[in-house]
PDB file of C-alpha atoms in Angstrom:
ATOM      1  CA  MET A   1       0.108  14.337   2.219  1.00  0.00           C
ATOM      2  CA  LYS A   2      -3.196  12.680   3.583  1.00  0.00           C
ATOM      3  CA  LYS A   3      -3.783  15.885   5.642  1.00  0.00           C
ATOM      4  CA  ARG A   4      -3.469  18.029   2.513  1.00  0.00           C
ATOM      5  CA  ILE A   5      -5.822  15.821   0.661  1.00  0.00           C
ATOM      6  CA  LEU A   6      -8.248  15.709   3.527  1.00  0.00           C
ATOM      7  CA  THR A   7      -8.221  19.571   3.735  1.00  0.00           C
ATOM      8  CA  PHE A   8      -8.666  19.859  -0.031  1.00  0.00           C
ATOM      9  CA  ALA A   9     -11.610  17.419  -0.075  1.00  0.00           C
ATOM     10  CA  ALA A  10     -13.353  19.043   2.926  1.00  0.00           C
ATOM     11  CA  LEU A  11     -13.091  22.411   1.139  1.00  0.00           C
ATOM     12  CA  CYS A  12     -14.526  20.870  -2.017  1.00  0.00           C
ATOM     13  CA  LEU A  13     -17.447  19.414   0.011  1.00  0.00           C
ATOM     14  CA  MET A  14     -18.196  22.709   1.576  1.00  0.00           C
ATOM     15  CA  VAL A  15     -18.117  24.543  -1.771  1.00  0.00           C
ATOM     16  CA  LEU A  16     -20.506  21.811  -3.122  1.00  0.00           C
ATOM     17  CA  VAL A  17     -22.788  22.169  -0.120  1.00  0.00           C
ATOM     18  CA  LEU A  18     -22.815  25.859  -0.208  1.00  0.00           C
ATOM     19  CA  SER A  19     -23.312  26.105  -3.982  1.00  0.00           C
ATOM     20  CA  ALA A  20     -26.191  23.749  -3.668  1.00  0.00           C
ATOM     21  CA  CYS A  21     -27.936  26.073  -1.328  1.00  0.00           C
ATOM     22  CA  GLY A  22     -27.438  29.045  -3.629  1.00  0.00           C
ATOM     23  CA  GLY A  23     -29.398  27.727  -6.587  1.00  0.00           C
ATOM     24  CA  GLU A  24     -33.048  27.710  -7.338  1.00  0.00           C
ATOM     25  CA  SER A  25     -34.628  24.319  -7.991  1.00  0.00           C
ATOM     26  CA  ASN A  26     -36.041  23.923 -11.476  1.00  0.00           C
ATOM     27  CA  GLY A  27     -38.175  20.956 -10.584  1.00  0.00           C
ATOM     28  CA  ASN A  28     -36.044  18.143 -11.964  1.00  0.00           C
ATOM     29  CA  GLY A  29     -33.261  18.028  -9.454  1.00  0.00           C
ATOM     30  CA  SER A  30     -30.793  20.481 -10.941  1.00  0.00           C
ATOM     31  CA  THR A  31     -30.236  24.066  -9.981  1.00  0.00           C
ATOM     32  CA  GLN A  32     -30.163  27.408 -11.760  1.00  0.00           C
ATOM     33  CA  ASN A  33     -27.745  29.812 -10.361  1.00  0.00           C
ATOM     34  CA  GLY A  34     -26.107  31.327 -13.374  1.00  0.00           C
ATOM     35  CA  ASN A  35     -23.818  28.235 -13.978  1.00  0.00           C
ATOM     36  CA  ALA A  36     -24.346  25.322 -16.215  1.00  0.00           C
ATOM     37  CA  PRO A  37     -26.138  22.512 -14.338  1.00  0.00           C
ATOM     38  CA  VAL A  38     -24.086  19.444 -13.498  1.00  0.00           C
ATOM     39  CA  GLU A  39     -26.238  17.400 -15.863  1.00  0.00           C
ATOM     40  CA  SER A  40     -24.792  19.266 -18.944  1.00  0.00           C
ATOM     41  CA  ILE A  41     -22.543  16.685 -20.636  1.00  0.00           C
ATOM     42  CA  TYR A  42     -19.877  18.706 -22.430  1.00  0.00           C
ATOM     43  CA  ASP A  43     -18.756  22.263 -22.081  1.00  0.00           C
ATOM     44  CA  GLY A  44     -16.624  22.496 -25.208  1.00  0.00           C
ATOM     45  CA  ASN A  45     -13.448  21.562 -23.273  1.00  0.00           C
ATOM     46  CA  ALA A  46     -14.231  18.033 -22.487  1.00  0.00           C
ATOM     47  CA  PRO A  47     -11.475  15.472 -23.176  1.00  0.00           C
ATOM     48  CA  THR A  48     -11.871  13.524 -26.345  1.00  0.00           C
ATOM     49  CA  ILE A  49     -11.648  10.209 -24.395  1.00  0.00           C
ATOM     50  CA  GLY A  50     -15.124   8.953 -23.896  1.00  0.00           C
ATOM     51  CA  GLU A  51     -16.709  11.774 -25.877  1.00  0.00           C
ATOM     52  CA  ALA A  52     -18.517   9.691 -28.343  1.00  0.00           C
ATOM     53  CA  SER A  53     -18.630   6.313 -26.630  1.00  0.00           C
ATOM     54  CA  THR A  54     -21.407   4.678 -24.699  1.00  0.00           C
ATOM     55  CA  PRO A  55     -20.426   0.984 -24.281  1.00  0.00           C
ATOM     56  CA  PRO A  56     -22.565  -1.359 -22.325  1.00  0.00           C
ATOM     57  CA  LEU A  57     -22.415  -1.428 -18.564  1.00  0.00           C
ATOM     58  CA  THR A  58     -20.514  -4.739 -18.756  1.00  0.00           C
ATOM     59  CA  VAL A  59     -17.344  -2.933 -19.799  1.00  0.00           C
ATOM     60  CA  ASN A  60     -15.798  -4.152 -16.601  1.00  0.00           C
ATOM     61  CA  PRO A  61     -17.382  -7.309 -15.170  1.00  0.00           C
ATOM     62  CA  THR A  62     -16.153  -6.385 -11.735  1.00  0.00           C
ATOM     63  CA  ILE A  63     -17.988  -3.066 -11.587  1.00  0.00           C
ATOM     64  CA  GLU A  64     -18.879  -3.107  -7.920  1.00  0.00           C
ATOM     65  CA  THR A  65     -21.019  -0.512  -6.632  1.00  0.00           C
ATOM     66  CA  PHE A  66     -24.371  -1.510  -7.755  1.00  0.00           C
ATOM     67  CA  ALA A  67     -26.485  -4.127  -6.048  1.00  0.00           C
ATOM     68  CA  ALA A  68     -29.347  -6.205  -7.511  1.00  0.00           C
ATOM     69  CA  THR A  69     -31.369  -2.989  -7.610  1.00  0.00           C
ATOM     70  CA  GLY A  70     -28.832  -1.333  -9.857  1.00  0.00           C
ATOM     71  CA  ILE A  71     -27.610   1.469  -7.461  1.00  0.00           C
ATOM     72  CA  PHE A  72     -24.180   2.605  -6.295  1.00  0.00           C
ATOM     73  CA  TYR A  73     -23.190   1.847  -2.750  1.00  0.00           C
ATOM     74  CA  PHE A  74     -19.969   2.173  -0.688  1.00  0.00           C
ATOM     75  CA  ALA A  75     -18.275  -0.518   1.152  1.00  0.00           C
ATOM     76  CA  THR A  76     -15.453  -0.219   3.655  1.00  0.00           C
ATOM     77  CA  GLN A  77     -13.943  -2.543   6.230  1.00  0.00           C
ATOM     78  CA  GLY A  78     -16.668  -5.089   5.512  1.00  0.00           C
ATOM     79  CA  ASN A  79     -19.352  -2.546   6.011  1.00  0.00           C
ATOM     80  CA  THR A  80     -21.761  -1.517   3.265  1.00  0.00           C
ATOM     81  CA  ILE A  81     -23.275   1.936   3.290  1.00  0.00           C
ATOM     82  CA  TYR A  82     -26.240   2.590   1.064  1.00  0.00           C
ATOM     83  CA  LEU A  83     -27.368   5.982  -0.052  1.00  0.00           C
ATOM     84  CA  ASP A  84     -30.859   6.927   1.402  1.00  0.00           C
ATOM     85  CA  ALA A  85     -30.207   4.535   4.376  1.00  0.00           C
ATOM     86  CA  ASN A  86     -31.116   5.694   7.792  1.00  0.00           C
ATOM     87  CA  ILE A  87     -28.007   7.248   9.621  1.00  0.00           C
ATOM     88  CA  ASP A  88     -28.807   4.981  12.593  1.00  0.00           C
ATOM     89  CA  ASP A  89     -28.116   2.022  10.312  1.00  0.00           C
ATOM     90  CA  VAL A  90     -24.754   3.544   9.303  1.00  0.00           C
ATOM     91  CA  LEU A  91     -23.708   4.333  12.870  1.00  0.00           C
ATOM     92  CA  GLY A  92     -24.537   0.831  13.886  1.00  0.00           C
ATOM     93  CA  LYS A  93     -22.019  -0.422  11.340  1.00  0.00           C
ATOM     94  CA  MET A  94     -19.352   2.373  11.473  1.00  0.00           C
ATOM     95  CA  GLY A  95     -19.459   3.156  15.145  1.00  0.00           C
ATOM     96  CA  GLU A  96     -18.774   6.546  16.724  1.00  0.00           C
ATOM     97  CA  PRO A  97     -17.762   9.159  14.154  1.00  0.00           C
ATOM     98  CA  ILE A  98     -14.626  11.225  14.532  1.00  0.00           C
ATOM     99  CA  SER A  99     -16.607  14.346  14.326  1.00  0.00           C
ATOM    100  CA  THR A 100     -20.039  15.660  13.396  1.00  0.00           C
ATOM    101  CA  PHE A 101     -21.677  19.016  12.611  1.00  0.00           C
ATOM    102  CA  ASP A 102     -25.152  20.156  11.453  1.00  0.00           C
ATOM    103  CA  ARG A 103     -26.415  22.992   9.381  1.00  0.00           C
ATOM    104  CA  PRO A 104     -29.851  24.210   8.435  1.00  0.00           C
ATOM    105  CA  SER A 105     -30.976  22.314   5.302  1.00  0.00           C
ATOM    106  CA  CYS A 106     -31.528  24.499   2.207  1.00  0.00           C
ATOM    107  CA  ALA A 107     -33.785  21.889   0.458  1.00  0.00           C
ATOM    108  CA  PHE A 108     -35.699  20.255   3.308  1.00  0.00           C
ATOM    109  CA  GLU A 109     -37.178  21.148   6.635  1.00  0.00           C
ATOM    110  CA  GLY A 110     -34.620  20.469   9.359  1.00  0.00           C
ATOM    111  CA  VAL A 111     -30.873  20.090   9.369  1.00  0.00           C
ATOM    112  CA  ASP A 112     -28.337  18.463   7.157  1.00  0.00           C
ATOM    113  CA  ARG A 113     -25.861  16.464   9.210  1.00  0.00           C
ATOM    114  CA  PHE A 114     -22.274  15.504   8.498  1.00  0.00           C
ATOM    115  CA  PHE A 115     -20.457  12.453   9.996  1.00  0.00           C
ATOM    116  CA  LEU A 116     -16.694  12.089   9.582  1.00  0.00           C
ATOM    117  CA  PHE A 117     -15.291   8.540   9.813  1.00  0.00           C
ATOM    118  CA  ALA A 118     -11.784   7.253   8.932  1.00  0.00           C
ATOM    119  CA  GLY A 119     -11.344   8.479   5.356  1.00  0.00           C
ATOM    120  CA  VAL A 120     -14.947   9.011   4.624  1.00  0.00           C
ATOM    121  CA  GLN A 121     -17.661  11.669   5.329  1.00  0.00           C
ATOM    122  CA  VAL A 122     -21.383  10.920   5.265  1.00  0.00           C
ATOM    123  CA  MET A 123     -23.927  13.705   4.771  1.00  0.00           C
ATOM    124  CA  THR A 124     -27.640  13.261   5.614  1.00  0.00           C
ATOM    125  CA  TYR A 125     -30.842  15.077   4.714  1.00  0.00           C
ATOM    126  CA  PRO A 126     -33.934  15.258   6.863  1.00  0.00           C
ATOM    127  CA  ILE A 127     -37.147  13.578   5.703  1.00  0.00           C
ATOM    128  CA  ASN A 128     -40.150  12.249   7.530  1.00  0.00           C
ATOM    129  CA  GLY A 129     -38.472  12.683  10.890  1.00  0.00           C
ATOM    130  CA  GLU A 130     -35.472  10.648   9.787  1.00  0.00           C
ATOM    131  CA  ASP A 131     -31.851  11.523   8.862  1.00  0.00           C
ATOM    132  CA  ARG A 132     -31.057   9.668   5.600  1.00  0.00           C
ATOM    133  CA  VAL A 133     -27.792   9.285   3.723  1.00  0.00           C
ATOM    134  CA  HIS A 134     -27.539  11.821   0.793  1.00  0.00           C
ATOM    135  CA  THR A 135     -23.776  11.878   0.070  1.00  0.00           C
ATOM    136  CA  ILE A 136     -20.753   9.736   0.903  1.00  0.00           C
ATOM    137  CA  MET A 137     -17.506  11.392   0.167  1.00  0.00           C
ATOM    138  CA  LEU A 138     -14.060   9.838   0.289  1.00  0.00           C
ATOM    139  CA  VAL A 139     -11.745  12.363   2.052  1.00  0.00           C
ATOM    140  CA  ASP A 140      -8.344  10.882   1.589  1.00  0.00           C
ATOM    141  CA  ASP A 141      -6.474   8.189  -0.159  1.00  0.00           C
ATOM    142  CA  SER A 142      -7.033   5.535   2.542  1.00  0.00           C
ATOM    143  CA  GLN A 143     -10.376   4.631   0.993  1.00  0.00           C
ATOM    144  CA  THR A 144     -11.156   3.312  -2.379  1.00  0.00           C
ATOM    145  CA  THR A 145     -14.165   2.584  -4.467  1.00  0.00           C
ATOM    146  CA  GLY A 146     -14.939  -1.119  -4.973  1.00  0.00           C
ATOM    147  CA  ASN A 147     -13.179  -0.946  -8.324  1.00  0.00           C
ATOM    148  CA  GLY A 148     -10.062   0.334  -6.651  1.00  0.00           C
ATOM    149  CA  ILE A 149     -10.204   4.041  -7.509  1.00  0.00           C
ATOM    150  CA  PHE A 150      -8.839   6.383  -4.844  1.00  0.00           C
ATOM    151  CA  ILE A 151      -7.995  10.098  -4.517  1.00  0.00           C
ATOM    152  CA  GLY A 152      -4.797  10.460  -6.572  1.00  0.00           C
ATOM    153  CA  ALA A 153      -5.647   7.727  -9.124  1.00  0.00           C
ATOM    154  CA  SER A 154      -5.150   8.618 -12.768  1.00  0.00           C
ATOM    155  CA  LEU A 155      -7.945   9.358 -15.250  1.00  0.00           C
ATOM    156  CA  ASP A 156      -6.830   6.260 -17.278  1.00  0.00           C
ATOM    157  CA  ASP A 157      -7.356   4.037 -14.220  1.00  0.00           C
ATOM    158  CA  LEU A 158     -10.728   5.643 -13.594  1.00  0.00           C
ATOM    159  CA  LEU A 159     -11.952   4.986 -17.080  1.00  0.00           C
ATOM    160  CA  SER A 160     -10.496   1.501 -17.194  1.00  0.00           C
ATOM    161  CA  ALA A 161     -12.396   0.650 -13.957  1.00  0.00           C
ATOM    162  CA  TYR A 162     -15.744   2.309 -14.818  1.00  0.00           C
ATOM    163  CA  GLY A 163     -15.843   2.619 -18.620  1.00  0.00           C
ATOM    164  CA  HIS A 164     -17.176   5.540 -20.620  1.00  0.00           C
ATOM    165  CA  ASP A 165     -20.795   5.553 -19.715  1.00  0.00           C
ATOM    166  CA  TYR A 166     -20.575   8.903 -17.930  1.00  0.00           C
ATOM    167  CA  LYS A 167     -21.573  12.656 -18.209  1.00  0.00           C
ATOM    168  CA  TYR A 168     -18.864  15.164 -18.111  1.00  0.00           C
ATOM    169  CA  SER A 169     -19.069  18.709 -16.759  1.00  0.00           C
ATOM    170  CA  TYR A 170     -16.227  21.100 -15.779  1.00  0.00           C
ATOM    171  CA  GLY A 171     -13.906  18.337 -14.532  1.00  0.00           C
ATOM    172  CA  LEU A 172     -16.660  16.076 -13.107  1.00  0.00           C
ATOM    173  CA  TYR A 173     -17.139  12.535 -14.462  1.00  0.00           C
ATOM    174  CA  ILE A 174     -20.576  11.471 -13.442  1.00  0.00           C
ATOM    175  CA  PHE A 175     -21.753   7.837 -13.572  1.00  0.00           C
ATOM    176  CA  THR A 176     -25.395   7.181 -12.814  1.00  0.00           C
ATOM    177  CA  ARG A 177     -27.183   3.989 -11.618  1.00  0.00           C
ATOM    178  CA  GLY A 178     -30.857   4.266 -10.814  1.00  0.00           C
ATOM    179  CA  ASN A 179     -31.368   7.198  -8.458  1.00  0.00           C
ATOM    180  CA  THR A 180     -27.695   7.226  -7.456  1.00  0.00           C
ATOM    181  CA  THR A 181     -24.443   8.713  -8.854  1.00  0.00           C
ATOM    182  CA  LEU A 182     -20.783   8.188  -8.453  1.00  0.00           C
ATOM    183  CA  ARG A 183     -18.807  11.541  -9.148  1.00  0.00           C
ATOM    184  CA  PHE A 184     -15.127  11.926  -9.691  1.00  0.00           C
ATOM    185  CA  ASN A 185     -13.514  15.439  -9.886  1.00  0.00           C
ATOM    186  CA  VAL A 186     -10.463  15.205 -12.101  1.00  0.00           C
ATOM    187  CA  MET A 187      -7.783  17.884 -12.490  1.00  0.00           C
ATOM    188  CA  ASN A 188      -4.669  17.411 -14.549  1.00  0.00           C
ATOM    189  CA  ASN A 189      -5.729  13.783 -15.164  1.00  0.00           C
ATOM    190  CA  ILE A 190      -5.674  12.987 -11.444  1.00  0.00           C
ATOM    191  CA  VAL A 191      -8.798  12.119  -9.326  1.00  0.00           C
ATOM    192  CA  GLN A 192      -9.191  14.876  -6.747  1.00  0.00           C
ATOM    193  CA  THR A 193     -12.500  13.999  -5.081  1.00  0.00           C
ATOM    194  CA  ILE A 194     -14.833  10.970  -5.081  1.00  0.00           C
ATOM    195  CA  SER A 195     -18.472  11.105  -3.899  1.00  0.00           C
ATOM    196  CA  TYR A 196     -21.521   8.953  -4.043  1.00  0.00           C
ATOM    197  CA  GLU A 197     -24.801  10.949  -4.152  1.00  0.00           C
ATOM    198  CA  LEU A 198     -28.473  10.375  -4.004  1.00  0.00           C
ATOM    199  CA  LEU A 199     -30.642  11.967  -6.625  1.00  0.00           C
ATOM    200  CA  VAL A 200     -33.656  13.518  -4.742  1.00  0.00           C
TER     201      VAL A 200
END
């Protein structure tokens, strides 16, 4: 089961990466490639749950993934990974990755790099001679968010953990804190993918 989830998650990540390269930037971080930008909130088929509610961020007092600065971060096995951190800091905490690969960056000069660890993949972007964390993606159900949401969790569990302060677009539930997002792809009321992403 974990292998099937890992394969599905890896395919989803590649689709996201490739689709990101195909669009033209409109100057505000979204892309225009003939599809509605992720930032569009409803497409007419959004579930009614959460549609008209915007409760305060204290819906769940245990909401984890934002530090004093108000940003999302990921914690695993006692190690904290921050978006926009230098990859050297991450490697110092996580150790040797299971695998790595690079590809030419479509948004920056240099290469985007991918590092696979147990249950999580980290993608970096090049800037000022450094490789900095852009995306953290959970790739199987061995990892959870700090609020206990994992691949395979129900939509009800997701909304109980994170509340209704989200944007919805084509199956994506997008929670934003500062310049970071936490994204859940949900199909048939089941969480399929989970990713933390830097808004750059």
